[in-house]
Amino acid sequence: MGAEDSHLQLTMAGLFPATTKQPRTTFTFHILDDFIRDNVECGTSAMNYYSKLWRITSNGFPHLVPDRYRELLQVSRMWRLLKLLKWQGLHTSPKDAGPGELVLFCPACLQPGINIPKEGIDLTLVMDGNFKAKHMHPKNPNNEVWLMDGKGFMVESMLYKEYLKGSTNVVERSDCSNHHAVNHANADRNQLASTSIGGCACARHGCFVPHAMVDFQKGEQQVNMDYALVHSMWHGLEPGQRVIHFYDINCQ
């Protein structure tokens, strides 16, 4: 009588359950932290990391270890979100995180009201796209669950899609010699939900602006980057503060 639920008892013991209802599989906090470090610093995929756990558990007969790869994928995503909530002080608050509140902007940049008095100082931004960051259409879109839609660096997906539907974009071929960024709009989009991403960062240190990253559907179009620029200026901009931004295809 009066005992905590089983999943809460497990977390108190440093074990993260794969489910809150009748849990049978858990991951230690150490394993989850170690996986995130390997994934961020070494680029280790979840499959490779789980294969390593298999061999550590039973080097001679790893196939005898139960397959919990799917559970690792699910739990690791939840663990990342909980860590962000804790770092931002929202883990004990009923208040839901707002747009971009789970990540930080550049701590070295001068920000009025945060690390300097509220005085006039220019906000300098750089804009660009990344054509290597692609995203495939999910096999089962109805099963996709957004854990931090719009609460990190990316903008809110539904509002962004509504904006794109109601906005027009005049497609013009670049008159610059061999300008890949603009002419990439007609690239092959087979099975791709996003052909690339783009956004804004501080010009001094290259730190991304929270809630100012967007995905592209037809290459680097101005209609996408306009949305990113507006949201980057909403982040901590003081009235009367000037914005200077650099963009390699501003001429277009």
PDB file of C-alpha atoms in Angstrom:
ATOM      1  CA  MET A   1       0.000   0.000   0.000  1.00  0.00           C
ATOM      2  CA  GLY A   2       1.253   3.468  -0.851  1.00  0.00           C
ATOM      3  CA  ALA A   3       4.094   2.194  -3.029  1.00  0.00           C
ATOM      4  CA  GLU A   4       5.065   4.080  -6.168  1.00  0.00           C
ATOM      5  CA  ASP A   5       4.154   2.685  -9.572  1.00  0.00           C
ATOM      6  CA  SER A   6       6.594   0.090 -10.866  1.00  0.00           C
ATOM      7  CA  HIS A   7       8.051   2.340 -13.597  1.00  0.00           C
ATOM      8  CA  LEU A   8       8.734   5.087 -11.031  1.00  0.00           C
ATOM      9  CA  GLN A   9      10.438   2.609  -8.700  1.00  0.00           C
ATOM     10  CA  LEU A  10      12.681   1.544 -11.583  1.00  0.00           C
ATOM     11  CA  THR A  11      13.701   5.121 -12.396  1.00  0.00           C
ATOM     12  CA  MET A  12      14.548   5.691  -8.730  1.00  0.00           C
ATOM     13  CA  ALA A  13      16.933   2.748  -9.058  1.00  0.00           C
ATOM     14  CA  GLY A  14      18.590   4.252 -12.141  1.00  0.00           C
ATOM     15  CA  LEU A  15      16.707   2.081 -14.635  1.00  0.00           C
ATOM     16  CA  PHE A  16      14.613   3.522 -17.475  1.00  0.00           C
ATOM     17  CA  PRO A  17      11.681   1.228 -18.437  1.00  0.00           C
ATOM     18  CA  ALA A  18      10.742   0.618 -22.044  1.00  0.00           C
ATOM     19  CA  THR A  19       7.075   1.062 -21.094  1.00  0.00           C
ATOM     20  CA  THR A  20       5.182   2.457 -18.128  1.00  0.00           C
ATOM     21  CA  LYS A  21       2.617  -0.349 -18.176  1.00  0.00           C
ATOM     22  CA  GLN A  22       3.928  -3.647 -16.765  1.00  0.00           C
ATOM     23  CA  PRO A  23       7.581  -2.972 -17.717  1.00  0.00           C
ATOM     24  CA  ARG A  24       9.759  -5.989 -18.452  1.00  0.00           C
ATOM     25  CA  THR A  25      12.712  -4.294 -20.183  1.00  0.00           C
ATOM     26  CA  THR A  26      14.864  -1.505 -18.771  1.00  0.00           C
ATOM     27  CA  PHE A  27      17.996   0.424 -19.754  1.00  0.00           C
ATOM     28  CA  THR A  28      20.403   1.872 -17.218  1.00  0.00           C
ATOM     29  CA  PHE A  29      20.854   5.630 -17.152  1.00  0.00           C
ATOM     30  CA  HIS A  30      24.563   5.031 -17.812  1.00  0.00           C
ATOM     31  CA  ILE A  31      23.828   3.130 -21.031  1.00  0.00           C
ATOM     32  CA  LEU A  32      21.505   5.846 -22.333  1.00  0.00           C
ATOM     33  CA  ASP A  33      24.030   8.603 -21.590  1.00  0.00           C
ATOM     34  CA  ASP A  34      26.810   6.551 -23.159  1.00  0.00           C
ATOM     35  CA  PHE A  35      24.767   5.958 -26.326  1.00  0.00           C
ATOM     36  CA  ILE A  36      24.016   9.678 -26.713  1.00  0.00           C
ATOM     37  CA  ARG A  37      27.724  10.507 -26.337  1.00  0.00           C
ATOM     38  CA  ASP A  38      28.688   7.875 -28.913  1.00  0.00           C
ATOM     39  CA  ASN A  39      25.962   9.046 -31.270  1.00  0.00           C
ATOM     40  CA  VAL A  40      26.850  12.754 -31.044  1.00  0.00           C
ATOM     41  CA  GLU A  41      30.653  12.568 -30.836  1.00  0.00           C
ATOM     42  CA  CYS A  42      31.424   9.440 -32.874  1.00  0.00           C
ATOM     43  CA  GLY A  43      28.415   9.218 -35.191  1.00  0.00           C
ATOM     44  CA  THR A  44      27.550   5.738 -33.873  1.00  0.00           C
ATOM     45  CA  SER A  45      24.161   4.557 -35.079  1.00  0.00           C
ATOM     46  CA  ALA A  46      21.687   2.880 -32.737  1.00  0.00           C
ATOM     47  CA  MET A  47      22.102  -0.405 -34.630  1.00  0.00           C
ATOM     48  CA  ASN A  48      25.895  -0.381 -34.227  1.00  0.00           C
ATOM     49  CA  TYR A  49      25.652   0.558 -30.577  1.00  0.00           C
ATOM     50  CA  TYR A  50      23.155  -2.212 -29.867  1.00  0.00           C
ATOM     51  CA  SER A  51      25.374  -4.731 -31.680  1.00  0.00           C
ATOM     52  CA  LYS A  52      28.159  -3.689 -29.286  1.00  0.00           C
ATOM     53  CA  LEU A  53      25.857  -4.314 -26.319  1.00  0.00           C
ATOM     54  CA  TRP A  54      25.073  -7.749 -27.727  1.00  0.00           C
ATOM     55  CA  ARG A  55      28.755  -8.676 -27.823  1.00  0.00           C
ATOM     56  CA  ILE A  56      29.466  -7.227 -24.395  1.00  0.00           C
ATOM     57  CA  THR A  57      26.604  -9.294 -22.958  1.00  0.00           C
ATOM     58  CA  SER A  58      27.483 -12.548 -24.736  1.00  0.00           C
ATOM     59  CA  ASN A  59      30.541 -12.428 -26.958  1.00  0.00           C
ATOM     60  CA  GLY A  60      30.389 -16.104 -27.879  1.00  0.00           C
ATOM     61  CA  PHE A  61      26.647 -16.309 -28.561  1.00  0.00           C
ATOM     62  CA  PRO A  62      25.284 -12.777 -29.116  1.00  0.00           C
ATOM     63  CA  HIS A  63      22.275 -14.168 -30.981  1.00  0.00           C
ATOM     64  CA  LEU A  64      20.997 -15.674 -27.704  1.00  0.00           C
ATOM     65  CA  VAL A  65      20.499 -12.203 -26.229  1.00  0.00           C
ATOM     66  CA  PRO A  66      16.893 -10.951 -26.683  1.00  0.00           C
ATOM     67  CA  ASP A  67      16.520  -8.327 -29.407  1.00  0.00           C
ATOM     68  CA  ARG A  68      15.678  -4.984 -27.785  1.00  0.00           C
ATOM     69  CA  TYR A  69      16.859  -2.726 -30.617  1.00  0.00           C
ATOM     70  CA  ARG A  70      13.400  -1.221 -31.188  1.00  0.00           C
ATOM     71  CA  GLU A  71      13.080  -0.472 -27.477  1.00  0.00           C
ATOM     72  CA  LEU A  72      16.481   1.281 -27.495  1.00  0.00           C
ATOM     73  CA  LEU A  73      15.325   3.564 -30.325  1.00  0.00           C
ATOM     74  CA  GLN A  74      12.180   4.519 -28.450  1.00  0.00           C
ATOM     75  CA  VAL A  75      13.738   4.962 -25.013  1.00  0.00           C
ATOM     76  CA  SER A  76      16.743   6.946 -26.270  1.00  0.00           C
ATOM     77  CA  ARG A  77      14.446   9.540 -27.863  1.00  0.00           C
ATOM     78  CA  MET A  78      12.454   9.876 -24.656  1.00  0.00           C
ATOM     79  CA  TRP A  79      15.696  10.150 -22.675  1.00  0.00           C
ATOM     80  CA  ARG A  80      16.966  13.021 -24.857  1.00  0.00           C
ATOM     81  CA  LEU A  81      13.697  14.902 -24.363  1.00  0.00           C
ATOM     82  CA  LEU A  82      13.721  14.403 -20.592  1.00  0.00           C
ATOM     83  CA  LYS A  83      17.305  15.658 -20.394  1.00  0.00           C
ATOM     84  CA  LEU A  84      16.369  18.809 -22.312  1.00  0.00           C
ATOM     85  CA  LEU A  85      13.359  19.398 -20.068  1.00  0.00           C
ATOM     86  CA  LYS A  86      15.565  19.006 -16.999  1.00  0.00           C
ATOM     87  CA  TRP A  87      18.261  21.369 -18.300  1.00  0.00           C
ATOM     88  CA  GLN A  88      15.650  24.037 -19.036  1.00  0.00           C
ATOM     89  CA  GLY A  89      13.945  23.648 -15.645  1.00  0.00           C
ATOM     90  CA  LEU A  90      10.679  22.345 -17.128  1.00  0.00           C
ATOM     91  CA  HIS A  91      10.792  18.805 -15.703  1.00  0.00           C
ATOM     92  CA  THR A  92       8.864  19.785 -12.560  1.00  0.00           C
ATOM     93  CA  SER A  93       6.636  22.423 -14.145  1.00  0.00           C
ATOM     94  CA  PRO A  94       3.138  21.886 -15.564  1.00  0.00           C
ATOM     95  CA  LYS A  95       3.982  24.544 -18.147  1.00  0.00           C
ATOM     96  CA  ASP A  96       4.599  23.130 -21.605  1.00  0.00           C
ATOM     97  CA  ALA A  97       7.751  24.254 -23.420  1.00  0.00           C
ATOM     98  CA  GLY A  98       7.178  27.008 -25.970  1.00  0.00           C
ATOM     99  CA  PRO A  99       8.758  27.438 -29.429  1.00  0.00           C
ATOM    100  CA  GLY A 100      12.532  26.949 -29.181  1.00  0.00           C
ATOM    101  CA  GLU A 101      12.554  26.815 -25.376  1.00  0.00           C
ATOM    102  CA  LEU A 102      14.345  23.445 -25.120  1.00  0.00           C
ATOM    103  CA  VAL A 103      17.558  24.689 -26.758  1.00  0.00           C
ATOM    104  CA  LEU A 104      19.931  27.605 -26.229  1.00  0.00           C
ATOM    105  CA  PHE A 105      21.152  30.365 -28.502  1.00  0.00           C
ATOM    106  CA  CYS A 106      24.841  31.309 -28.710  1.00  0.00           C
ATOM    107  CA  PRO A 107      26.014  32.144 -25.150  1.00  0.00           C
ATOM    108  CA  ALA A 108      28.970  34.170 -26.483  1.00  0.00           C
ATOM    109  CA  CYS A 109      26.897  36.573 -28.607  1.00  0.00           C
ATOM    110  CA  LEU A 110      25.815  39.886 -27.104  1.00  0.00           C
ATOM    111  CA  GLN A 111      22.115  39.580 -26.249  1.00  0.00           C
ATOM    112  CA  PRO A 112      20.322  42.586 -24.705  1.00  0.00           C
ATOM    113  CA  GLY A 113      18.669  41.720 -21.419  1.00  0.00           C
ATOM    114  CA  ILE A 114      20.530  38.402 -21.126  1.00  0.00           C
ATOM    115  CA  ASN A 115      24.265  39.006 -20.953  1.00  0.00           C
ATOM    116  CA  ILE A 116      24.373  42.800 -21.514  1.00  0.00           C
ATOM    117  CA  PRO A 117      22.052  45.674 -20.504  1.00  0.00           C
ATOM    118  CA  LYS A 118      19.121  46.461 -22.777  1.00  0.00           C
ATOM    119  CA  GLU A 119      21.001  48.764 -25.100  1.00  0.00           C
ATOM    120  CA  GLY A 120      21.034  49.018 -28.856  1.00  0.00           C
ATOM    121  CA  ILE A 121      23.356  46.487 -30.496  1.00  0.00           C
ATOM    122  CA  ASP A 122      23.188  44.924 -33.932  1.00  0.00           C
ATOM    123  CA  LEU A 123      22.059  41.325 -34.322  1.00  0.00           C
ATOM    124  CA  THR A 124      24.246  39.656 -36.961  1.00  0.00           C
ATOM    125  CA  LEU A 125      22.952  36.505 -38.637  1.00  0.00           C
ATOM    126  CA  VAL A 126      24.180  34.197 -41.377  1.00  0.00           C
ATOM    127  CA  MET A 127      21.773  32.144 -43.518  1.00  0.00           C
ATOM    128  CA  ASP A 128      22.505  29.010 -45.515  1.00  0.00           C
ATOM    129  CA  GLY A 129      21.256  25.580 -46.533  1.00  0.00           C
ATOM    130  CA  ASN A 130      22.577  22.039 -46.091  1.00  0.00           C
ATOM    131  CA  PHE A 131      21.948  19.794 -49.103  1.00  0.00           C
ATOM    132  CA  LYS A 132      23.254  16.659 -47.396  1.00  0.00           C
ATOM    133  CA  ALA A 133      20.490  16.587 -44.769  1.00  0.00           C
ATOM    134  CA  LYS A 134      17.672  14.625 -46.423  1.00  0.00           C
ATOM    135  CA  HIS A 135      14.613  12.990 -44.917  1.00  0.00           C
ATOM    136  CA  MET A 136      12.700  10.072 -46.438  1.00  0.00           C
ATOM    137  CA  HIS A 137       8.938   9.704 -46.340  1.00  0.00           C
ATOM    138  CA  PRO A 138       8.050   7.572 -43.278  1.00  0.00           C
ATOM    139  CA  LYS A 139       6.701   4.096 -44.011  1.00  0.00           C
ATOM    140  CA  ASN A 140       3.875   4.514 -41.489  1.00  0.00           C
ATOM    141  CA  PRO A 141       3.224   8.258 -41.083  1.00  0.00           C
ATOM    142  CA  ASN A 142       0.252   7.668 -38.778  1.00  0.00           C
ATOM    143  CA  ASN A 143       2.582   6.019 -36.259  1.00  0.00           C
ATOM    144  CA  GLU A 144       4.951   8.997 -36.103  1.00  0.00           C
ATOM    145  CA  VAL A 145       4.911  10.780 -32.730  1.00  0.00           C
ATOM    146  CA  TRP A 146       6.414  14.274 -32.431  1.00  0.00           C
ATOM    147  CA  LEU A 147       8.162  14.676 -29.084  1.00  0.00           C
ATOM    148  CA  MET A 148       9.448  18.250 -29.482  1.00  0.00           C
ATOM    149  CA  ASP A 149       7.851  19.703 -32.608  1.00  0.00           C
ATOM    150  CA  GLY A 150       8.913  23.357 -32.728  1.00  0.00           C
ATOM    151  CA  LYS A 151      10.443  23.263 -29.228  1.00  0.00           C
ATOM    152  CA  GLY A 152      14.012  22.913 -30.487  1.00  0.00           C
ATOM    153  CA  PHE A 153      15.799  24.353 -33.494  1.00  0.00           C
ATOM    154  CA  MET A 154      13.252  23.280 -36.133  1.00  0.00           C
ATOM    155  CA  VAL A 155      10.044  25.284 -36.665  1.00  0.00           C
ATOM    156  CA  GLU A 156       6.621  23.831 -35.900  1.00  0.00           C
ATOM    157  CA  SER A 157       5.730  21.455 -38.730  1.00  0.00           C
ATOM    158  CA  MET A 158       1.987  22.138 -39.070  1.00  0.00           C
ATOM    159  CA  LEU A 159       2.270  25.936 -39.023  1.00  0.00           C
ATOM    160  CA  TYR A 160       5.152  25.743 -41.500  1.00  0.00           C
ATOM    161  CA  LYS A 161       3.146  23.557 -43.888  1.00  0.00           C
ATOM    162  CA  GLU A 162       0.175  25.927 -43.700  1.00  0.00           C
ATOM    163  CA  TYR A 163       2.483  28.836 -44.489  1.00  0.00           C
ATOM    164  CA  LEU A 164       3.912  27.046 -47.539  1.00  0.00           C
ATOM    165  CA  LYS A 165       0.445  26.204 -48.854  1.00  0.00           C
ATOM    166  CA  GLY A 166      -0.607  29.847 -48.708  1.00  0.00           C
ATOM    167  CA  SER A 167       2.626  31.308 -50.081  1.00  0.00           C
ATOM    168  CA  THR A 168       3.801  31.644 -53.652  1.00  0.00           C
ATOM    169  CA  ASN A 169       7.391  31.304 -54.757  1.00  0.00           C
ATOM    170  CA  VAL A 170       8.528  32.602 -58.138  1.00  0.00           C
ATOM    171  CA  VAL A 171      11.052  30.088 -59.503  1.00  0.00           C
ATOM    172  CA  GLU A 172      13.860  31.826 -61.338  1.00  0.00           C
ATOM    173  CA  ARG A 173      16.982  30.299 -62.784  1.00  0.00           C
ATOM    174  CA  SER A 174      20.101  31.826 -61.292  1.00  0.00           C
ATOM    175  CA  ASP A 175      22.087  34.125 -63.585  1.00  0.00           C
ATOM    176  CA  CYS A 176      25.228  33.466 -61.502  1.00  0.00           C
ATOM    177  CA  SER A 177      27.715  31.039 -63.024  1.00  0.00           C
ATOM    178  CA  ASN A 178      27.194  27.474 -61.752  1.00  0.00           C
ATOM    179  CA  HIS A 179      25.090  28.586 -58.757  1.00  0.00           C
ATOM    180  CA  HIS A 180      24.196  25.262 -57.174  1.00  0.00           C
ATOM    181  CA  ALA A 181      21.984  26.545 -54.343  1.00  0.00           C
ATOM    182  CA  VAL A 182      19.317  28.176 -56.516  1.00  0.00           C
ATOM    183  CA  ASN A 183      19.407  25.789 -59.452  1.00  0.00           C
ATOM    184  CA  HIS A 184      19.069  22.816 -57.109  1.00  0.00           C
ATOM    185  CA  ALA A 185      15.330  23.518 -56.914  1.00  0.00           C
ATOM    186  CA  ASN A 186      14.680  21.095 -59.777  1.00  0.00           C
ATOM    187  CA  ALA A 187      16.721  18.238 -58.254  1.00  0.00           C
ATOM    188  CA  ASP A 188      15.370  14.708 -58.021  1.00  0.00           C
ATOM    189  CA  ARG A 189      13.003  14.338 -55.040  1.00  0.00           C
ATOM    190  CA  ASN A 190      12.234  10.618 -55.296  1.00  0.00           C
ATOM    191  CA  GLN A 191      10.815   9.333 -51.988  1.00  0.00           C
ATOM    192  CA  LEU A 192      12.068  12.405 -50.119  1.00  0.00           C
ATOM    193  CA  ALA A 193       9.915  14.294 -47.632  1.00  0.00           C
ATOM    194  CA  SER A 194      12.678  16.924 -47.349  1.00  0.00           C
ATOM    195  CA  THR A 195      15.434  17.475 -49.883  1.00  0.00           C
ATOM    196  CA  SER A 196      17.584  19.484 -47.441  1.00  0.00           C
ATOM    197  CA  ILE A 197      17.380  21.950 -44.553  1.00  0.00           C
ATOM    198  CA  GLY A 198      18.304  25.575 -43.988  1.00  0.00           C
ATOM    199  CA  GLY A 199      18.178  28.243 -41.360  1.00  0.00           C
ATOM    200  CA  CYS A 200      19.903  31.008 -39.469  1.00  0.00           C
ATOM    201  CA  ALA A 201      22.885  31.126 -37.143  1.00  0.00           C
ATOM    202  CA  CYS A 202      24.877  33.820 -35.411  1.00  0.00           C
ATOM    203  CA  ALA A 203      27.444  35.240 -37.808  1.00  0.00           C
ATOM    204  CA  ARG A 204      30.193  35.401 -35.201  1.00  0.00           C
ATOM    205  CA  HIS A 205      30.212  31.837 -33.883  1.00  0.00           C
ATOM    206  CA  GLY A 206      27.922  29.790 -36.142  1.00  0.00           C
ATOM    207  CA  CYS A 207      25.464  28.767 -33.402  1.00  0.00           C
ATOM    208  CA  PHE A 208      21.973  28.039 -34.726  1.00  0.00           C
ATOM    209  CA  VAL A 209      19.069  30.246 -33.694  1.00  0.00           C
ATOM    210  CA  PRO A 210      16.330  28.331 -31.818  1.00  0.00           C
ATOM    211  CA  HIS A 211      13.128  27.753 -33.772  1.00  0.00           C
ATOM    212  CA  ALA A 212      14.657  29.084 -37.003  1.00  0.00           C
ATOM    213  CA  MET A 213      15.494  25.934 -39.010  1.00  0.00           C
ATOM    214  CA  VAL A 214      13.286  24.812 -41.909  1.00  0.00           C
ATOM    215  CA  ASP A 215      13.264  21.941 -44.367  1.00  0.00           C
ATOM    216  CA  PHE A 216      13.235  22.318 -48.152  1.00  0.00           C
ATOM    217  CA  GLN A 217      10.938  20.589 -50.614  1.00  0.00           C
ATOM    218  CA  LYS A 218      12.382  21.854 -53.923  1.00  0.00           C
ATOM    219  CA  GLY A 219      15.833  23.070 -53.069  1.00  0.00           C
ATOM    220  CA  GLU A 220      16.813  26.355 -51.415  1.00  0.00           C
ATOM    221  CA  GLN A 221      13.860  28.621 -52.172  1.00  0.00           C
ATOM    222  CA  GLN A 222      13.371  32.115 -50.808  1.00  0.00           C
ATOM    223  CA  VAL A 223       9.910  31.221 -49.523  1.00  0.00           C
ATOM    224  CA  ASN A 224      11.545  28.777 -47.086  1.00  0.00           C
ATOM    225  CA  MET A 225      14.381  31.035 -45.986  1.00  0.00           C
ATOM    226  CA  ASP A 226      12.044  34.012 -45.449  1.00  0.00           C
ATOM    227  CA  TYR A 227      10.195  31.950 -42.843  1.00  0.00           C
ATOM    228  CA  ALA A 228      13.463  31.046 -41.103  1.00  0.00           C
ATOM    229  CA  LEU A 229      14.654  34.668 -41.103  1.00  0.00           C
ATOM    230  CA  VAL A 230      11.433  35.994 -39.569  1.00  0.00           C
ATOM    231  CA  HIS A 231      11.513  33.415 -36.772  1.00  0.00           C
ATOM    232  CA  SER A 232      15.180  34.069 -36.066  1.00  0.00           C
ATOM    233  CA  MET A 233      14.410  37.767 -35.586  1.00  0.00           C
ATOM    234  CA  TRP A 234      11.548  36.935 -33.232  1.00  0.00           C
ATOM    235  CA  HIS A 235      14.016  35.189 -30.931  1.00  0.00           C
ATOM    236  CA  GLY A 236      15.066  37.763 -28.314  1.00  0.00           C
ATOM    237  CA  LEU A 237      14.991  40.759 -30.650  1.00  0.00           C
ATOM    238  CA  GLU A 238      14.539  44.074 -28.845  1.00  0.00           C
ATOM    239  CA  PRO A 239      12.410  46.940 -30.285  1.00  0.00           C
ATOM    240  CA  GLY A 240      14.585  49.163 -32.448  1.00  0.00           C
ATOM    241  CA  GLN A 241      17.399  46.631 -32.624  1.00  0.00           C
ATOM    242  CA  ARG A 242      18.982  46.407 -36.081  1.00  0.00           C
ATOM    243  CA  VAL A 243      19.561  43.120 -37.893  1.00  0.00           C
ATOM    244  CA  ILE A 244      22.438  42.491 -40.289  1.00  0.00           C
ATOM    245  CA  HIS A 245      22.263  39.186 -42.135  1.00  0.00           C
ATOM    246  CA  PHE A 246      24.559  37.517 -44.632  1.00  0.00           C
ATOM    247  CA  TYR A 247      23.276  35.121 -47.292  1.00  0.00           C
ATOM    248  CA  ASP A 248      25.185  33.712 -50.248  1.00  0.00           C
ATOM    249  CA  ILE A 249      22.205  34.095 -52.638  1.00  0.00           C
ATOM    250  CA  ASN A 250      20.889  37.464 -51.453  1.00  0.00           C
ATOM    251  CA  CYS A 251      21.637  38.760 -54.952  1.00  0.00           C
ATOM    252  CA  GLN A 252      18.951  36.457 -56.318  1.00  0.00           C
TER     253      GLN A 252
END
